[in-house]
mmCIF file of C-alpha atoms in Angstrom:
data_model
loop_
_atom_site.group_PDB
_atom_site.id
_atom_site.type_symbol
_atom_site.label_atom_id
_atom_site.label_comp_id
_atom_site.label_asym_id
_atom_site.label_seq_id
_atom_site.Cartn_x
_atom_site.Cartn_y
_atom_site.Cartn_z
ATOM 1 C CA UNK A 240 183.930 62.313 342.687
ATOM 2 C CA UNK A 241 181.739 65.005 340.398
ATOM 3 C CA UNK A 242 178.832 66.099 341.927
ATOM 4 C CA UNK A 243 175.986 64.376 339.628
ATOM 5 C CA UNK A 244 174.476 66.462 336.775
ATOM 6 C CA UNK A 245 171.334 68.466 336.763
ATOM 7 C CA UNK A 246 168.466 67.081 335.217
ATOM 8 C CA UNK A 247 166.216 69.678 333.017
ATOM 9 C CA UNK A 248 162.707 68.967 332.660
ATOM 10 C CA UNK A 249 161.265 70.185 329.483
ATOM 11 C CA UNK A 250 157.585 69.629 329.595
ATOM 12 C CA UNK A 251 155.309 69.363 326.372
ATOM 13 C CA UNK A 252 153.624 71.664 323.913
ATOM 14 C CA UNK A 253 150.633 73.664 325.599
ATOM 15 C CA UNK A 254 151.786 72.833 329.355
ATOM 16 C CA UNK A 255 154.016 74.457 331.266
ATOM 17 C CA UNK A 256 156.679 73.501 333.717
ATOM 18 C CA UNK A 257 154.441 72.843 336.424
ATOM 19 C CA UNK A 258 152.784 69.801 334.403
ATOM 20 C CA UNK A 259 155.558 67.634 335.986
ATOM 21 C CA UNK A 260 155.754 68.702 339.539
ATOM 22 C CA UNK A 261 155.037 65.103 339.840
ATOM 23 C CA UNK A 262 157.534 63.901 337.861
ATOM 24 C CA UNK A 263 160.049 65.988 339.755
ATOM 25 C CA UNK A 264 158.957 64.981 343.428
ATOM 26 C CA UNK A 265 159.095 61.044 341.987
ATOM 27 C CA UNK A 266 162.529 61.884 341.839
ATOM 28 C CA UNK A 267 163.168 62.642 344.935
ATOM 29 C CA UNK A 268 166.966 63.651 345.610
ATOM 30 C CA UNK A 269 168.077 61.815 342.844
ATOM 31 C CA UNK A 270 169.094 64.868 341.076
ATOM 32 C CA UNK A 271 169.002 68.475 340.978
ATOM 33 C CA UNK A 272 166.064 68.861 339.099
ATOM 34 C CA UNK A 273 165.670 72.268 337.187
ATOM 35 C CA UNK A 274 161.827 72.058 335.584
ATOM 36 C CA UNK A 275 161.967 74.770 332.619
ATOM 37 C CA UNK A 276 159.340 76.567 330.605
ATOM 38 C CA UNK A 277 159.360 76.250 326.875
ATOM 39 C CA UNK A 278 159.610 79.683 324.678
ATOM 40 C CA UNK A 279 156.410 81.196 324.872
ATOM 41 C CA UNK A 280 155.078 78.772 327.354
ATOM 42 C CA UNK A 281 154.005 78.928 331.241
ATOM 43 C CA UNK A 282 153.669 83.017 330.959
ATOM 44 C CA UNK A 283 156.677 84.188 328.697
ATOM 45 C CA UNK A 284 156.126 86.474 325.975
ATOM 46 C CA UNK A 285 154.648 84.393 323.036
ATOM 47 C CA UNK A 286 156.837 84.972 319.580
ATOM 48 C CA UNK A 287 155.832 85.788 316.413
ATOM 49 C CA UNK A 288 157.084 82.433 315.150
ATOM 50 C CA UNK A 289 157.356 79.748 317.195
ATOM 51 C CA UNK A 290 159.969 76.758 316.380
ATOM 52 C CA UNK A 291 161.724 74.185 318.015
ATOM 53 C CA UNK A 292 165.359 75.009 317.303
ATOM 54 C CA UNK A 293 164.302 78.630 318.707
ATOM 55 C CA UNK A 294 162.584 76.888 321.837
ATOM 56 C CA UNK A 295 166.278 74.393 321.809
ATOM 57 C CA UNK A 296 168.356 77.835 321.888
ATOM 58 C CA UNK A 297 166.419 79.614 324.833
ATOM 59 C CA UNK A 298 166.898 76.658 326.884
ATOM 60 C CA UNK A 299 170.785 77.258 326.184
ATOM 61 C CA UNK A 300 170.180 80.739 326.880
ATOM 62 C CA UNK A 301 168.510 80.080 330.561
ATOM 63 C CA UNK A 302 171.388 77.567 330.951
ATOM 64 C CA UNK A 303 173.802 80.362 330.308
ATOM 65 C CA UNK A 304 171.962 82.660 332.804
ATOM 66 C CA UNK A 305 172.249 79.772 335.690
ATOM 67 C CA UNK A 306 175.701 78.839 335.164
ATOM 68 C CA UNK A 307 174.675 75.390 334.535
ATOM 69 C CA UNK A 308 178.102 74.325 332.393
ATOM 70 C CA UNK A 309 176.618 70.522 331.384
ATOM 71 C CA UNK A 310 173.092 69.002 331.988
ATOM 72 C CA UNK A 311 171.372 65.882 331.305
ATOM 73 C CA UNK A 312 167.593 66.442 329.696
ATOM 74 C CA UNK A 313 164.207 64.829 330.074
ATOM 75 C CA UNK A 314 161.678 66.099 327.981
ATOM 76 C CA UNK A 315 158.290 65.437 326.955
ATOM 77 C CA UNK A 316 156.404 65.443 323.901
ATOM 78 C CA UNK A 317 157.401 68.425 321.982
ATOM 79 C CA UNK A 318 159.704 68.909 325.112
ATOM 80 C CA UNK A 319 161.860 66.017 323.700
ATOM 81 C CA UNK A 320 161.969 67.334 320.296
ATOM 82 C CA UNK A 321 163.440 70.125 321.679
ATOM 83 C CA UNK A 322 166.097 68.519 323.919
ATOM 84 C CA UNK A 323 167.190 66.178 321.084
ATOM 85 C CA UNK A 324 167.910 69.463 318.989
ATOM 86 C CA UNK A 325 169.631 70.793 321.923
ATOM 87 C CA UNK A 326 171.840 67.742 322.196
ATOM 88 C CA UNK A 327 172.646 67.971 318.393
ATOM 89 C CA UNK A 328 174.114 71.338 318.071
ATOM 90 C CA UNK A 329 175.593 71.071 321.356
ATOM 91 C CA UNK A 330 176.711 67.938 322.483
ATOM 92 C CA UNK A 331 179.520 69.583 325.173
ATOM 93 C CA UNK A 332 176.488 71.208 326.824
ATOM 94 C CA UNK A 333 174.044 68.189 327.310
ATOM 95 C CA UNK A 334 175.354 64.639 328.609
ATOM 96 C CA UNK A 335 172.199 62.989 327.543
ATOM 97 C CA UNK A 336 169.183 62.751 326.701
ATOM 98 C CA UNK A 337 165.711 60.486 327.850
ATOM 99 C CA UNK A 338 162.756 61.447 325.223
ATOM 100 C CA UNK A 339 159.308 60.383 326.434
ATOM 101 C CA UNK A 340 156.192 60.168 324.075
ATOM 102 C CA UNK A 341 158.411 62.257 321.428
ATOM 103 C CA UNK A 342 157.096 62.659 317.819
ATOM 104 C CA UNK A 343 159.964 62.107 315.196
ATOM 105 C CA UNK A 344 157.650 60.944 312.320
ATOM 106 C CA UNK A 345 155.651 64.313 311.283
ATOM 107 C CA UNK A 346 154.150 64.132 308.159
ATOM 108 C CA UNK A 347 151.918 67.291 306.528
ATOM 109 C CA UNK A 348 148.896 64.749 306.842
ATOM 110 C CA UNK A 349 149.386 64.253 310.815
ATOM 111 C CA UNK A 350 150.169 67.810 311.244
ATOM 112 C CA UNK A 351 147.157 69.052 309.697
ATOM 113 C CA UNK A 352 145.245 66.339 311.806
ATOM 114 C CA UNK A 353 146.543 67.895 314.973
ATOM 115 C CA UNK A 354 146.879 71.493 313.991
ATOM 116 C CA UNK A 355 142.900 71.500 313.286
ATOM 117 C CA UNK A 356 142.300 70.856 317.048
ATOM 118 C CA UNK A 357 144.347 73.621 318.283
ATOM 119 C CA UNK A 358 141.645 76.400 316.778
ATOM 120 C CA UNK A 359 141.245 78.294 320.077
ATOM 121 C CA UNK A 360 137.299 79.451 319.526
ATOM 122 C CA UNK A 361 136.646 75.400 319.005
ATOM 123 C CA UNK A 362 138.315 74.447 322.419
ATOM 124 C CA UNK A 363 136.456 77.335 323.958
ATOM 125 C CA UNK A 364 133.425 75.711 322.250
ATOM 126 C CA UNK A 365 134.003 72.403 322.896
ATOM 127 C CA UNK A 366 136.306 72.402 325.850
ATOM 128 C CA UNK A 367 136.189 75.515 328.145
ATOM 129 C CA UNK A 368 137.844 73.519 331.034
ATOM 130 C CA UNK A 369 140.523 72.590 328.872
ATOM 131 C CA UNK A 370 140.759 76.226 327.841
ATOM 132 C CA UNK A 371 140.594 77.202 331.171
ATOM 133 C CA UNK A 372 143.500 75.469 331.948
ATOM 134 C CA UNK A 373 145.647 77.001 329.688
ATOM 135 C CA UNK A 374 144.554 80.317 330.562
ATOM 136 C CA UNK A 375 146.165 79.569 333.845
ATOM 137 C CA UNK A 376 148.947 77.913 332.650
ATOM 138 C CA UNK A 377 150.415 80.892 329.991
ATOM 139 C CA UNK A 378 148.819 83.701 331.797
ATOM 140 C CA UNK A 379 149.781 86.648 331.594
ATOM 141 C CA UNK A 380 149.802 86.071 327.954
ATOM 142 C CA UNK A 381 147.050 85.133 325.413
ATOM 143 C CA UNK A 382 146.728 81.583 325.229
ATOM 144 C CA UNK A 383 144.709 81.842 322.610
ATOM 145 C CA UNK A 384 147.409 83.522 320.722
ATOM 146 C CA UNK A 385 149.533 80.479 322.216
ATOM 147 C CA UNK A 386 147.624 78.063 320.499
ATOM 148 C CA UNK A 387 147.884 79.319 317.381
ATOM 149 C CA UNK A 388 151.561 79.614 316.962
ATOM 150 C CA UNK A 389 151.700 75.780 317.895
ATOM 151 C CA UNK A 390 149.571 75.358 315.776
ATOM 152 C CA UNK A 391 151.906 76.681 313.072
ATOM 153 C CA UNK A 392 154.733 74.905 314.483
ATOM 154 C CA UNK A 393 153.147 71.312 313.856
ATOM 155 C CA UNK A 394 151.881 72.424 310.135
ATOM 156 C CA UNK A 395 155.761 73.747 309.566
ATOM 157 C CA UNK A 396 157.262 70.148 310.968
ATOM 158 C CA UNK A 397 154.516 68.446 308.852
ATOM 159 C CA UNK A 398 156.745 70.231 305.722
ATOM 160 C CA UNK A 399 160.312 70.464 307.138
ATOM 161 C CA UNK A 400 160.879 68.239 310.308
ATOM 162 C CA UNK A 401 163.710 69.159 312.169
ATOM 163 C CA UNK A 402 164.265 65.939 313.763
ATOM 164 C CA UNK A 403 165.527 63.483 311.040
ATOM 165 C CA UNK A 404 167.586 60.127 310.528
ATOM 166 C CA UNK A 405 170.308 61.899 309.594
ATOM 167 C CA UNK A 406 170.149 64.031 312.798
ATOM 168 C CA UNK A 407 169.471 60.937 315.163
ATOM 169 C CA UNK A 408 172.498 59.357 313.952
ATOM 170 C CA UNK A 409 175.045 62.112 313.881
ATOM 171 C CA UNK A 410 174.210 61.983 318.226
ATOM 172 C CA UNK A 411 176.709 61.612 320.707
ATOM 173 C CA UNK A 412 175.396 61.259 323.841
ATOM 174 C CA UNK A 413 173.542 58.838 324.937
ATOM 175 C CA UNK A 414 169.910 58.704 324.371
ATOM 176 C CA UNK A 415 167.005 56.682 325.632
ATOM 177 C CA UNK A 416 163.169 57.149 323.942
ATOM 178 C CA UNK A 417 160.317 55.576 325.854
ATOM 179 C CA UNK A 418 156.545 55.447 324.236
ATOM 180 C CA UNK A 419 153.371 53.879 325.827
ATOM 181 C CA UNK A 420 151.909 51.008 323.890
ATOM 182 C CA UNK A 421 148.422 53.159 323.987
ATOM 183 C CA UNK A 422 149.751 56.404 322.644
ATOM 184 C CA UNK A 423 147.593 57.572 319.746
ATOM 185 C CA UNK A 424 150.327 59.952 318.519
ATOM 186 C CA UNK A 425 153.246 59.072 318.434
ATOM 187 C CA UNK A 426 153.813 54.868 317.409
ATOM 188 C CA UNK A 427 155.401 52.470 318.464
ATOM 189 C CA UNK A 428 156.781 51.734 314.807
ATOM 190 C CA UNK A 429 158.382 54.810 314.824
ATOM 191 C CA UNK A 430 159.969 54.957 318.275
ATOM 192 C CA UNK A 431 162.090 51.699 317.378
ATOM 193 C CA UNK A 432 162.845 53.601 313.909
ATOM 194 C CA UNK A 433 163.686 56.607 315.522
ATOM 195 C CA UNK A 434 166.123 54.133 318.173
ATOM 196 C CA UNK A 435 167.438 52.078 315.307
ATOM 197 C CA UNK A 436 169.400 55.380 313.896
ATOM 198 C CA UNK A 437 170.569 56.187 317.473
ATOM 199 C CA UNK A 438 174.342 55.127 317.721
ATOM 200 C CA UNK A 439 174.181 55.143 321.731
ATOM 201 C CA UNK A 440 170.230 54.491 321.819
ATOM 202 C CA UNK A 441 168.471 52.923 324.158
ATOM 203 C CA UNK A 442 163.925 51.795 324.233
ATOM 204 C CA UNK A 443 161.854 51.637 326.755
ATOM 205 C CA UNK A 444 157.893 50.615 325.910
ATOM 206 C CA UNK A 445 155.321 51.104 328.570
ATOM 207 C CA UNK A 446 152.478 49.035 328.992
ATOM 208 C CA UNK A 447 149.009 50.713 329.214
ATOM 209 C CA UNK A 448 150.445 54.168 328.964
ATOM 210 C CA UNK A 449 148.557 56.611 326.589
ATOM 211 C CA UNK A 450 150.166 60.157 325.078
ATOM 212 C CA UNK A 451 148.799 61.816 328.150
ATOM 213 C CA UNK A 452 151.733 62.520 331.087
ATOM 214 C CA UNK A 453 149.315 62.579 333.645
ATOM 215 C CA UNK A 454 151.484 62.081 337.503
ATOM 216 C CA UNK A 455 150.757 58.512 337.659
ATOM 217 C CA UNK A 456 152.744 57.853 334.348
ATOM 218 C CA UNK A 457 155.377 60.350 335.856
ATOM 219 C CA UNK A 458 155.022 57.965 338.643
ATOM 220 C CA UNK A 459 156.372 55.239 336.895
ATOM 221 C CA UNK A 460 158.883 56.592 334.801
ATOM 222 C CA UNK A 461 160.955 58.306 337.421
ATOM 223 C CA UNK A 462 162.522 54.908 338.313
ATOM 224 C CA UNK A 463 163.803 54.624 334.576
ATOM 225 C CA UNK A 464 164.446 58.226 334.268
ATOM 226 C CA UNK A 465 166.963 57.765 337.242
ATOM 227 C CA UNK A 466 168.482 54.393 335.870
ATOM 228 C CA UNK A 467 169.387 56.355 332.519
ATOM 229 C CA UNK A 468 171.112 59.245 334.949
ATOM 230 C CA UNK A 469 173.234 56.750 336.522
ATOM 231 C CA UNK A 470 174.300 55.205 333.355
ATOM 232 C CA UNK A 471 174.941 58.329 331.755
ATOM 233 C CA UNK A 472 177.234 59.827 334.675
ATOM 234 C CA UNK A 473 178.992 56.573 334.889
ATOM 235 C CA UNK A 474 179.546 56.688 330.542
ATOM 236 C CA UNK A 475 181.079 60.530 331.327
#
């Protein structure tokens, strides 16, 4: 019998890998679980220009540098975006793929909604615990300088999203998105769009669970996140 595949935790935009700890002790032994920092996240040099299909290749690149052959992904937020890219240009490299709280629908309107509250001297103004959390999170590097190259990267999906139709159907592997009923970003209507295109989809909708991934959430999803793993090994 193959030893079961790694799992890689990609965590959202603005955290860093150690946002789900939790998420990776509700799993238990389940599977090898191999939490990774996003480009420019959790203290790595922040680029010029930061964009998901960049972020989707330096994954592959730390994959390379582990000798991890073939994985299967979690990722949250922006962290699924990512993963679903991944999975897209290389399908031999990622078995599947569970999306939680994952925006597909960007539009410039929503972008520009969210990009306006990622103006570093306004969280420092109205939220210096918030920014002192993400000082901690990214140092060494300038959050602040952090925030604003997300910020870019939500105004450039808002023009050019990278995650389309076209791309969820053209997957492969097997793919399961899960939203909370009270997320405020990312809808519900657009999850079961964004499933509808899958060819090997699957939905999960939680009850009571906002945008926020906060450890009880993790919690609860580790269950489903490990029901997914099993059917995906078994399907390879």
């Amino acid at each position: 019998m193959s030893p079961p595949l790694p799992l890689v935790l990609l965590h959202g935009a603005l955290e860093s890998s150690r946002a789900l700890a939790p998420l990776a002790t509700a799993l238990g032994t389940s599977a090898a679980v191999l939490p990774l920092d996003l480009q420019g996240h959790g203290g790595q040099p922040v680029p010029e220009v930061l964009r998901p299909r960049a972020m989707a290749d330096a994954v592959l690149k730390e994959l390379d540098r582990r000798g991890i052959e073939r994985t299967c992904m979690f990722g949250y937020s922006l962290g699924g975006y990512v993963a679903l890219l991944l999975a897209q240009t290389h399908p031999d490299r990622v078995a599947g793929v569970f999306a939680h709280a994952t925006k597909i629908a960007w539009t410039p309107e929503v972008a520009s909604r969210e990009a306006r509250g990622l103006n570093p001297e306004r969280i420092l103004e109205k939220a210096p615990a918030f920014a002192a959390a993400l000082e901690q999170a990214h140092a060494p590097q300038d959050w602040r300088r952090l925030t604003e190259r997300v910020a870019e990267l939500l105004s450039a999906l808002g023009e050019h999203p990278e995650v389309t139709d076209a791309l969820l159907s053209a997957l492969t592997v097997p793919v399961q998105l899960s939203v909370g009923d009270q997320d405020r970003l990312v809808s519900f209507e657009e999850t079961v769009t964004a499933y509808r295109a899958l060819a090997r989809g699957r939905l999960l909708v939680m009850p009571g669970v906002p945008h926020p991934f906060g450890p009880g959430v993790q919690a609860r999803l580790a269950p489903e996140i490990h029901a997914f793993l099993k059917a995906t090994e078994a399907a390879n």
